[in-house]
Amino acid sequence: MTSPQSESTINTREALRPVPKHVAMIMDGNGRWATSRGLPRLSGHEAGTENIRRITTAAGELGVRYLTLWAFSTENWRRPRDEVDGILQILSHAIDFETEALHERGAQLRHIGSLDGLSPELQASIRGAIDLTRNNDAIVLTLAFNYGGRAELMQAIKQIVDDGIPSDQITEDLISHYLYTEDIPDPDLVIRTSGEFRTSNFLIWQAAYAEWHFTPVLWPDFGPDHLRQAIEDYQHRERRFGGIGHRLHNTDSE
Ligand code: IPE
Ligand code: IPE
Ligand code: MG
């Protein structure tokens, strides 16, 4: 029997939550995708990077306003030099070749993470893409690149100390203001592909109350239908934020 919540019912039933305003994704499984096909791991990173366009388009069509994609972590520098260099090259190429099309579709590009350690050319490409798309508002696409949650918190704490903020003025809002995600709402839904059940240091502050969706599908195979399923799954969740809650009374992602 088919489920009563078929594709077409997304966001139309009164009892369901709205489409999540902010979806964040841990795009994992590129290496295994390639290895299982007898290909070098970098082919998986190429296929994974190509998938970004497909998922950004689908997310926009489904009504997602903020999409955050994790492409490279601060811990990924631990990989063999060839793989790191290859990933940086593939992403740099993608930024250069995809920005114009994203701009035409009204996407606003942002970056979270540290630009330190990236080549001057890559830093310039990222800054150029951000500048070009600054006034777009169809969807905010944030690339988490050279991003790690602990590194982010550490730089925020250093900045707070450097700014001489006294301890009695430190609030959760103030800390959020010092994070890379300062003007991006917290994610409502975090999706991790490839069957791993861990955060791996992703948005550890911001995702404190996100709903999580884990799927065994490897990132290059994760398509629009999988995204739709994840959103439908989210729409059946009841978010309580520590209270006793009621699904119909939540307004956090309206
Ligand atoms: C995710 O795929 C991309 C990056 C971490 C850069 P992986 O490269 O981690 O793929 P698996 O987990 O080894 O399959
Ligand atoms: C998380 O995946 C980072 C990205 C997807 C960019 P990893 O493959 O690096 O995570 P671990 O090492 O399995 O925890
Ligand atoms: Mg991995």
Coordinates of N, CA and C in Angstrom, one line a residue, residues 4-230:
P4 N -0.1 7.4 2.8 CA -1.1 8.5 2.5 C -0.3 9.8 2.3
Q5 N 0.9 9.9 2.7 CA 1.7 11.2 2.5 C 2.5 11.0 1.2
S6 N 1.9 11.1 0.1 CA 2.6 10.9 -1.2 C 3.3 12.2 -1.5
E7 N 4.1 12.2 -2.6 CA 4.8 13.4 -2.9 C 4.0 14.7 -3.0
S8 N 2.8 14.6 -3.6 CA 2.0 15.7 -3.9 C 1.4 16.4 -2.6
T9 N 1.5 15.7 -1.5 CA 0.8 16.2 -0.3 C 1.8 17.1 0.5
I10 N 3.0 17.3 0.0 CA 4.0 18.0 0.8 C 3.4 19.4 1.1
N11 N 3.4 19.7 2.4 CA 3.0 21.1 2.9 C 1.6 21.4 2.6
T12 N 0.7 20.4 2.3 CA -0.6 20.8 2.0 C -1.6 20.3 3.1
R13 N -1.1 19.4 4.0 CA -2.0 18.9 5.0 C -1.9 19.8 6.3
E14 N -3.0 20.2 6.8 CA -3.1 21.1 7.9 C -2.2 20.6 9.1
A15 N -2.2 19.3 9.3 CA -1.5 18.8 10.5 C 0.0 18.6 10.3
L16 N 0.5 18.9 9.1 CA 1.9 18.7 8.9 C 2.7 20.0 9.2
R17 N 3.9 19.8 9.6 CA 4.8 21.0 9.8 C 5.1 21.6 8.4
P18 N 5.4 22.9 8.3 CA 5.8 23.5 7.0 C 7.1 22.9 6.5
V19 N 7.4 23.2 5.3 CA 8.7 22.9 4.7 C 9.8 23.5 5.6
P20 N 10.9 22.8 5.9 CA 11.9 23.5 6.7 C 12.5 24.7 6.0
K21 N 12.7 25.7 6.8 CA 13.2 27.0 6.2 C 14.7 26.8 5.9
H22 N 15.4 26.1 6.8 CA 16.9 25.9 6.6 C 17.2 24.4 6.6
V23 N 17.7 23.9 5.5 CA 18.2 22.5 5.5 C 19.7 22.5 5.3
A24 N 20.3 21.8 6.2 CA 21.8 21.6 6.1 C 22.2 20.2 5.8
M25 N 23.2 20.0 5.0 CA 23.5 18.6 4.6 C 25.0 18.3 4.8
I26 N 25.2 17.1 5.3 CA 26.5 16.5 5.4 C 26.7 15.6 4.2
M27 N 27.4 16.1 3.2 CA 27.4 15.4 1.9 C 28.5 14.3 2.0
D28 N 28.1 13.2 2.5 CA 29.1 12.1 2.8 C 28.9 10.9 1.9
G29 N 30.0 10.2 1.6 CA 30.0 9.0 0.9 C 30.6 9.0 -0.5
N30 N 31.2 10.1 -0.9 CA 31.8 10.2 -2.2 C 32.8 9.1 -2.5
G31 N 33.7 8.9 -1.5 CA 34.8 7.9 -1.6 C 34.2 6.5 -1.9
R32 N 33.2 6.1 -1.0 CA 32.7 4.8 -1.1 C 31.9 4.7 -2.5
W33 N 31.3 5.7 -2.9 CA 30.6 5.7 -4.2 C 31.5 5.3 -5.3
A34 N 32.7 6.0 -5.3 CA 33.7 5.7 -6.3 C 34.3 4.3 -6.2
T35 N 34.7 4.0 -5.0 CA 35.4 2.7 -4.7 C 34.5 1.5 -5.2
S36 N 33.2 1.7 -4.9 CA 32.3 0.6 -5.2 C 32.1 0.4 -6.7
R37 N 32.5 1.4 -7.5 CA 32.5 1.3 -8.9 C 33.9 1.1 -9.5
G38 N 34.8 0.8 -8.7 CA 36.2 0.6 -9.1 C 36.9 1.8 -9.6
L39 N 36.4 3.0 -9.2 CA 37.0 4.3 -9.7 C 37.8 4.9 -8.6
P40 N 38.7 5.8 -8.9 CA 39.5 6.5 -7.9 C 38.6 7.4 -7.1
R41 N 38.9 7.6 -5.8 CA 38.1 8.4 -4.9 C 37.7 9.8 -5.5
L42 N 38.7 10.4 -6.2 CA 38.4 11.7 -6.8 C 37.2 11.7 -7.7
S43 N 37.0 10.6 -8.4 CA 35.8 10.5 -9.3 C 34.5 10.7 -8.4
G44 N 34.6 10.2 -7.2 CA 33.4 10.3 -6.3 C 33.3 11.8 -5.9
H45 N 34.4 12.5 -5.7 CA 34.2 13.9 -5.4 C 33.7 14.7 -6.5
E46 N 34.1 14.3 -7.7 CA 33.6 15.0 -8.9 C 32.1 14.8 -9.0
A47 N 31.6 13.5 -8.9 CA 30.2 13.2 -9.0 C 29.4 13.9 -7.9
G48 N 30.0 14.0 -6.7 CA 29.4 14.6 -5.5 C 29.2 16.1 -5.8
T49 N 30.2 16.7 -6.4 CA 30.2 18.1 -6.6 C 29.1 18.5 -7.7
E50 N 29.0 17.6 -8.7 CA 28.0 17.8 -9.7 C 26.6 17.7 -9.1
N51 N 26.5 16.9 -8.1 CA 25.2 16.8 -7.5 C 24.7 18.0 -6.7
I52 N 25.6 18.9 -6.5 CA 25.2 20.2 -5.7 C 24.2 21.0 -6.5
R53 N 24.4 21.1 -7.8 CA 23.5 21.8 -8.7 C 22.0 21.2 -8.6
R54 N 22.0 19.9 -8.8 CA 20.7 19.2 -8.8 C 20.0 19.4 -7.5
I55 N 20.7 19.3 -6.3 CA 20.0 19.4 -5.1 C 19.6 20.8 -4.7
T56 N 20.5 21.8 -5.2 CA 20.1 23.2 -4.9 C 18.8 23.5 -5.7
T57 N 18.7 23.1 -6.9 CA 17.5 23.3 -7.7 C 16.3 22.7 -7.0
A58 N 16.4 21.5 -6.6 CA 15.3 20.8 -6.0 C 14.9 21.4 -4.7
A59 N 15.9 21.9 -3.9 CA 15.6 22.5 -2.6 C 14.8 23.8 -2.9
G60 N 15.2 24.6 -3.9 CA 14.5 25.8 -4.2 C 13.1 25.5 -4.6
E61 N 12.9 24.5 -5.4 CA 11.6 24.1 -5.9 C 10.7 23.7 -4.8
L62 N 11.2 23.1 -3.8 CA 10.4 22.6 -2.6 C 10.1 23.7 -1.6
G63 N 10.7 24.8 -1.8 CA 10.4 25.9 -0.9 C 11.4 26.2 0.2
V64 N 12.6 25.5 0.1 CA 13.6 25.7 1.2 C 14.2 27.0 0.9
R65 N 14.4 27.9 2.0 CA 15.0 29.2 1.8 C 16.5 29.3 2.0
Y66 N 17.0 28.4 2.9 CA 18.4 28.4 3.2 C 18.9 26.9 3.0
L67 N 19.9 26.8 2.2 CA 20.5 25.4 2.1 C 22.0 25.5 2.4
T68 N 22.4 24.7 3.3 CA 23.8 24.7 3.7 C 24.4 23.4 3.4
L69 N 25.5 23.4 2.6 CA 26.1 22.2 2.1 C 27.6 22.1 2.6
W70 N 27.9 21.0 3.3 CA 29.2 20.8 3.9 C 30.1 20.1 2.9
A71 N 31.1 20.8 2.3 CA 31.9 20.2 1.3 C 33.3 19.8 1.7
F72 N 33.8 20.4 2.8 CA 35.2 20.1 3.2 C 35.3 20.6 4.7
S73 N 35.8 19.6 5.5 CA 35.9 20.0 7.0 C 37.3 20.3 7.3
T74 N 37.4 21.0 8.5 CA 38.8 21.4 9.0 C 39.6 20.1 9.3
E75 N 38.8 19.0 9.5 CA 39.5 17.7 9.8 C 39.9 16.9 8.5
N76 N 39.3 17.3 7.4 CA 39.6 16.7 6.1 C 41.1 16.9 5.6
W77 N 41.7 17.9 6.2 CA 43.2 18.1 5.9 C 44.0 16.9 6.3
R78 N 43.5 16.0 7.1 CA 44.2 14.8 7.5 C 44.3 13.8 6.4
R79 N 43.6 14.0 5.4 CA 43.6 13.0 4.3 C 44.9 13.1 3.5
P80 N 45.2 12.0 2.6 CA 46.4 12.1 1.8 C 46.4 13.4 1.0
R81 N 47.6 13.9 0.8 CA 47.8 15.2 0.1 C 47.1 15.2 -1.3
D82 N 47.2 14.1 -2.0 CA 46.6 14.0 -3.4 C 45.1 14.2 -3.3
E83 N 44.5 13.6 -2.3 CA 43.0 13.7 -2.2 C 42.6 15.1 -1.9
V84 N 43.3 15.7 -0.9 CA 43.0 17.1 -0.5 C 43.2 18.0 -1.7
D85 N 44.3 17.9 -2.4 CA 44.6 18.8 -3.5 C 43.5 18.6 -4.6
G86 N 43.1 17.4 -4.8 CA 42.1 17.1 -5.8 C 40.7 17.7 -5.4
I87 N 40.3 17.5 -4.2 CA 39.1 18.1 -3.7 C 39.1 19.6 -3.9
L88 N 40.1 20.2 -3.5 CA 40.2 21.7 -3.5 C 40.1 22.2 -5.0
Q89 N 40.7 21.4 -5.9 CA 40.7 21.8 -7.3 C 39.3 21.6 -7.9
I90 N 38.6 20.5 -7.5 CA 37.3 20.2 -8.0 C 36.3 21.3 -7.5
L91 N 36.4 21.7 -6.3 CA 35.5 22.7 -5.7 C 35.8 24.1 -6.3
S92 N 37.1 24.3 -6.5 CA 37.4 25.6 -7.1 C 36.9 25.8 -8.5
H93 N 37.0 24.7 -9.2 CA 36.5 24.6 -10.6 C 35.0 24.8 -10.6
A94 N 34.3 24.1 -9.7 CA 32.9 24.2 -9.6 C 32.4 25.6 -9.3
I95 N 33.1 26.3 -8.4 CA 32.7 27.7 -8.0 C 32.9 28.6 -9.3
D96 N 34.0 28.4 -10.0 CA 34.2 29.2 -11.2 C 33.2 29.0 -12.3
F97 N 32.7 27.7 -12.4 CA 31.8 27.4 -13.5 C 30.4 27.4 -13.2
E98 N 30.0 27.3 -11.9 CA 28.6 27.2 -11.5 C 28.0 28.5 -11.1
T99 N 28.9 29.5 -10.7 CA 28.4 30.7 -10.0 C 27.4 31.5 -10.9
E100 N 27.8 31.6 -12.2 CA 26.9 32.4 -13.1 C 25.5 31.8 -13.2
A101 N 25.4 30.5 -13.3 CA 24.1 29.8 -13.4 C 23.4 30.0 -12.1
L102 N 24.0 29.9 -11.0 CA 23.4 30.0 -9.7 C 22.9 31.5 -9.6
H103 N 23.7 32.4 -10.1 CA 23.3 33.8 -10.0 C 22.0 34.0 -10.9
E104 N 22.0 33.4 -12.1 CA 20.8 33.6 -12.9 C 19.6 33.1 -12.3
R105 N 19.7 32.0 -11.5 CA 18.6 31.4 -10.8 C 18.3 32.1 -9.4
G106 N 19.0 33.2 -9.2 CA 18.6 34.0 -8.0 C 19.2 33.5 -6.7
A107 N 20.2 32.6 -6.8 CA 20.8 32.1 -5.5 C 21.8 33.0 -4.9
Q108 N 21.8 33.2 -3.7 CA 22.8 34.0 -3.0 C 23.8 33.1 -2.3
L109 N 25.0 33.2 -2.7 CA 26.1 32.3 -2.2 C 26.8 32.9 -1.0
R110 N 27.0 32.0 0.0 CA 27.7 32.4 1.2 C 28.7 31.3 1.5
H111 N 29.6 31.7 2.4 CA 30.6 30.7 2.8 C 30.7 30.7 4.3
I112 N 30.8 29.5 4.9 CA 31.1 29.5 6.3 C 32.4 28.6 6.5
G113 N 33.2 28.9 7.4 CA 34.5 28.2 7.5 C 35.6 29.2 7.5
S114 N 36.8 28.7 7.4 CA 38.0 29.6 7.4 C 38.6 29.7 6.0
L115 N 38.9 30.9 5.5 CA 39.5 31.0 4.2 C 41.1 30.8 4.4
D116 N 41.5 30.8 5.6 CA 43.0 30.6 5.9 C 43.4 29.2 5.4
G117 N 44.5 29.1 4.7 CA 45.0 27.8 4.3 C 44.5 27.5 2.9
L118 N 43.6 28.3 2.3 CA 43.2 28.1 0.9 C 44.1 28.9 0.0
S119 N 44.2 28.5 -1.2 CA 45.1 29.3 -2.1 C 44.5 30.7 -2.4
P120 N 45.3 31.7 -2.7 CA 44.8 33.0 -3.0 C 43.7 33.0 -4.1
E121 N 43.9 32.1 -5.1 CA 43.0 32.0 -6.2 C 41.6 31.6 -5.7
L122 N 41.6 30.5 -4.9 CA 40.4 30.0 -4.4 C 39.7 31.0 -3.5
Q123 N 40.5 31.7 -2.6 CA 39.9 32.7 -1.8 C 39.2 33.8 -2.7
A124 N 39.9 34.2 -3.7 CA 39.3 35.2 -4.6 C 38.1 34.7 -5.3
S125 N 38.0 33.4 -5.7 CA 36.8 32.9 -6.4 C 35.6 32.9 -5.4
I126 N 35.9 32.5 -4.2 CA 34.8 32.5 -3.2 C 34.3 33.9 -2.9
R127 N 35.2 34.8 -2.7 CA 34.8 36.2 -2.5 C 34.1 36.8 -3.7
G128 N 34.5 36.5 -4.9 CA 33.9 36.9 -6.1 C 32.5 36.4 -6.2
A129 N 32.3 35.1 -5.9 CA 30.9 34.5 -6.0 C 30.0 35.2 -5.0
I130 N 30.5 35.4 -3.8 CA 29.7 36.0 -2.7 C 29.3 37.4 -3.2
D131 N 30.2 38.2 -3.7 CA 30.0 39.6 -4.1 C 28.9 39.6 -5.2
L132 N 29.1 38.8 -6.3 CA 28.2 38.8 -7.4 C 26.8 38.5 -7.0
T133 N 26.6 37.6 -6.1 CA 25.2 37.1 -5.8 C 24.6 37.8 -4.5
R134 N 25.3 38.7 -4.0 CA 25.0 39.3 -2.7 C 23.5 39.8 -2.6
N135 N 22.9 40.3 -3.7 CA 21.5 40.8 -3.6 C 20.4 39.8 -4.0
N136 N 20.8 38.6 -4.3 CA 19.8 37.6 -4.7 C 19.1 37.1 -3.5
D137 N 17.8 36.6 -3.7 CA 17.1 36.1 -2.6 C 16.2 34.9 -2.8
A138 N 16.4 34.2 -4.0 CA 15.5 33.0 -4.2 C 15.9 31.9 -3.2
I139 N 17.2 31.8 -3.0 CA 17.6 30.8 -2.0 C 19.0 31.2 -1.5
V140 N 19.3 31.0 -0.3 CA 20.6 31.3 0.3 C 21.4 30.0 0.3
L141 N 22.4 29.9 -0.5 CA 23.2 28.6 -0.6 C 24.5 28.9 0.1
T142 N 24.7 28.2 1.2 CA 25.9 28.4 2.0 C 26.8 27.2 1.9
L143 N 28.0 27.5 1.4 CA 29.0 26.4 1.3 C 29.8 26.4 2.5
A144 N 29.7 25.3 3.2 CA 30.6 25.1 4.4 C 31.9 24.4 3.9
F145 N 32.9 25.2 3.9 CA 34.1 24.8 3.2 C 35.3 25.2 4.1
N146 N 36.1 24.2 4.5 CA 37.1 24.4 5.5 C 36.4 24.8 6.8
Y147 N 35.3 24.1 7.0 CA 34.5 24.3 8.2 C 34.6 23.2 9.2
G148 N 34.6 23.6 10.5 CA 34.5 22.7 11.6 C 33.8 23.5 12.8
G149 N 32.9 22.8 13.5 CA 32.2 23.5 14.5 C 33.1 23.9 15.7
R150 N 34.0 23.1 16.1 CA 34.9 23.5 17.2 C 35.8 24.7 16.9
A151 N 36.3 24.6 15.6 CA 37.2 25.7 15.2 C 36.3 27.0 15.1
E152 N 35.1 26.9 14.7 CA 34.2 28.1 14.7 C 34.0 28.7 16.1
L153 N 33.7 27.8 17.0 CA 33.5 28.2 18.4 C 34.7 28.9 19.0
M154 N 35.9 28.3 18.6 CA 37.1 28.8 19.1 C 37.4 30.2 18.6
Q155 N 37.2 30.4 17.3 CA 37.4 31.7 16.8 C 36.4 32.7 17.4
A156 N 35.2 32.3 17.7 CA 34.2 33.2 18.3 C 34.7 33.6 19.7
I157 N 35.1 32.6 20.4 CA 35.6 32.9 21.8 C 36.8 33.9 21.8
K158 N 37.7 33.6 20.9 CA 38.9 34.5 20.8 C 38.4 35.9 20.5
Q159 N 37.5 36.1 19.5 CA 37.0 37.4 19.1 C 36.3 38.1 20.3
I160 N 35.5 37.3 21.0 CA 34.8 37.9 22.2 C 35.8 38.4 23.2
V161 N 36.8 37.6 23.4 CA 37.9 38.1 24.4 C 38.6 39.3 23.8
D162 N 39.0 39.3 22.6 CA 39.7 40.4 22.0 C 38.8 41.7 22.0
D163 N 37.5 41.5 21.9 CA 36.6 42.7 21.9 C 36.3 43.2 23.3
G164 N 36.9 42.5 24.3 CA 36.8 42.9 25.7 C 35.4 42.8 26.2
I165 N 34.6 41.9 25.8 CA 33.2 41.7 26.3 C 33.2 41.2 27.7
P166 N 32.7 41.8 28.6 CA 32.7 41.3 30.0 C 31.7 40.1 30.1
S167 N 32.1 39.2 31.1 CA 31.4 37.9 31.1 C 29.9 38.1 31.4
D168 N 29.5 39.1 32.1 CA 28.1 39.3 32.4 C 27.3 39.7 31.2
Q169 N 28.0 40.0 30.1 CA 27.2 40.4 28.8 C 27.2 39.2 27.8
I170 N 27.7 38.0 28.3 CA 27.7 36.9 27.3 C 26.4 36.1 27.4
T171 N 25.7 36.2 26.3 CA 24.4 35.5 26.2 C 24.5 34.5 25.0
E172 N 23.5 33.7 24.9 CA 23.5 32.8 23.7 C 23.4 33.6 22.4
D173 N 22.6 34.7 22.4 CA 22.5 35.5 21.2 C 23.8 36.1 20.9
L174 N 24.6 36.5 21.9 CA 25.9 37.2 21.6 C 26.8 36.1 20.9
I175 N 26.8 34.9 21.5 CA 27.7 33.9 20.9 C 27.3 33.6 19.5
S176 N 26.0 33.5 19.2 CA 25.5 33.2 17.9 C 26.0 34.3 16.9
H177 N 26.0 35.5 17.4 CA 26.4 36.7 16.6 C 27.9 36.6 16.2
Y178 N 28.7 35.9 17.0 CA 30.1 35.8 16.7 C 30.4 34.6 15.8
L179 N 29.4 33.8 15.5 CA 29.7 32.6 14.7 C 29.6 33.0 13.2
Y180 N 30.1 32.1 12.3 CA 30.1 32.4 10.9 C 28.7 32.5 10.4
T181 N 27.8 31.9 11.1 CA 26.4 31.8 10.6 C 25.5 33.0 11.2
E182 N 26.2 34.0 11.6 CA 25.6 35.1 12.3 C 24.2 35.5 11.8
D183 N 24.1 35.7 10.4 CA 22.8 36.1 10.0 C 22.0 35.0 9.2
I184 N 22.3 33.8 9.5 CA 21.5 32.7 8.9 C 20.8 32.0 10.1
P185 N 19.5 31.7 9.9 CA 18.7 31.0 11.0 C 19.3 29.6 11.3
D186 N 19.1 29.2 12.5 CA 19.6 27.8 12.8 C 18.9 26.8 11.9
P187 N 19.6 25.7 11.5 CA 19.0 24.7 10.6 C 17.8 24.0 11.3
D188 N 16.7 23.8 10.5 CA 15.6 23.0 11.0 C 15.8 21.6 10.8
L189 N 16.5 21.2 9.7 CA 16.7 19.8 9.4 C 18.1 19.6 8.9
V190 N 18.8 18.6 9.5 CA 20.1 18.3 9.0 C 20.1 16.9 8.4
I191 N 20.6 16.7 7.2 CA 20.6 15.4 6.5 C 22.0 15.0 6.4
R192 N 22.2 13.7 6.8 CA 23.5 13.1 6.6 C 23.4 11.9 5.7
T193 N 24.1 11.9 4.6 CA 24.1 10.7 3.7 C 25.1 9.7 4.1
S194 N 25.1 8.6 3.5 CA 26.1 7.5 3.6 C 26.1 6.6 4.8
G195 N 25.0 6.7 5.6 CA 24.8 5.7 6.7 C 25.6 5.9 7.9
E196 N 26.3 7.1 8.1 CA 27.0 7.4 9.3 C 26.1 8.2 10.2
F197 N 26.2 7.8 11.5 CA 25.3 8.4 12.5 C 26.1 9.3 13.5
R198 N 26.7 10.4 12.9 CA 27.4 11.3 13.8 C 27.4 12.7 13.2
T199 N 27.7 13.7 14.0 CA 27.8 15.0 13.5 C 29.1 15.3 12.9
S200 N 30.2 14.6 13.2 CA 31.5 14.9 12.7 C 31.9 16.4 12.8
N201 N 31.3 17.1 13.9 CA 31.7 18.5 14.1 C 31.0 19.5 13.2
F202 N 29.8 19.2 12.8 CA 29.0 20.1 11.9 C 28.0 20.9 12.7
L203 N 28.1 22.2 12.6 CA 27.1 23.1 13.2 C 26.7 22.7 14.6
I204 N 27.7 22.4 15.4 CA 27.4 21.8 16.7 C 26.6 22.8 17.6
W205 N 26.8 24.0 17.4 CA 26.0 25.0 18.2 C 24.6 25.2 17.6
Q206 N 24.6 25.4 16.3 CA 23.4 25.8 15.6 C 22.4 24.7 15.4
A207 N 22.9 23.5 15.4 CA 22.0 22.3 15.2 C 21.5 21.7 16.5
A208 N 21.7 22.4 17.6 CA 21.3 21.9 18.9 C 19.9 21.4 18.9
Y209 N 19.0 22.0 18.2 CA 17.6 21.6 18.2 C 17.1 21.3 16.8
A210 N 18.0 21.0 15.9 CA 17.6 20.6 14.5 C 17.0 19.2 14.6
E211 N 16.2 18.8 13.6 CA 15.7 17.5 13.4 C 16.8 16.8 12.5
W212 N 17.1 15.6 12.8 CA 18.2 14.9 11.9 C 17.5 13.8 11.1
H213 N 18.1 13.7 9.9 CA 17.6 12.6 9.0 C 18.9 11.9 8.5
F214 N 18.9 10.6 8.7 CA 20.1 9.8 8.3 C 19.6 8.9 7.2
T215 N 20.4 8.8 6.1 CA 20.0 7.9 5.0 C 21.3 7.2 4.6
P216 N 21.1 5.9 4.2 CA 22.3 5.1 3.8 C 22.7 5.5 2.3
V217 N 21.9 6.3 1.6 CA 22.2 6.7 0.3 C 23.5 7.5 0.2
L218 N 24.4 7.1 -0.7 CA 25.7 7.9 -0.8 C 25.5 9.2 -1.5
W219 N 26.2 10.2 -1.1 CA 25.9 11.6 -1.6 C 25.7 11.7 -3.1
P220 N 26.6 11.1 -4.0 CA 26.4 11.3 -5.4 C 25.0 10.7 -5.9
D221 N 24.5 9.8 -5.1 CA 23.2 9.1 -5.5 C 22.0 9.8 -4.9
F222 N 22.3 10.8 -4.0 CA 21.2 11.4 -3.3 C 20.5 12.4 -4.2
G223 N 19.3 12.1 -4.6 CA 18.6 13.0 -5.6 C 17.4 13.7 -5.1
P224 N 16.7 14.4 -5.9 CA 15.5 15.2 -5.5 C 14.5 14.4 -4.7
D225 N 14.2 13.1 -5.1 CA 13.2 12.3 -4.4 C 13.7 12.0 -3.0
H226 N 15.0 11.8 -2.8 CA 15.5 11.6 -1.4 C 15.3 12.8 -0.6
L227 N 15.5 14.0 -1.2 CA 15.3 15.2 -0.5 C 13.9 15.4 -0.1
R228 N 13.0 15.1 -1.0 CA 11.6 15.2 -0.7 C 11.2 14.3 0.4
Q229 N 11.7 13.0 0.4 CA 11.4 12.1 1.5 C 11.9 12.6 2.8
A230 N 13.1 13.2 2.8 CA 13.7 13.7 4.1 C 12.8 14.9 4.6

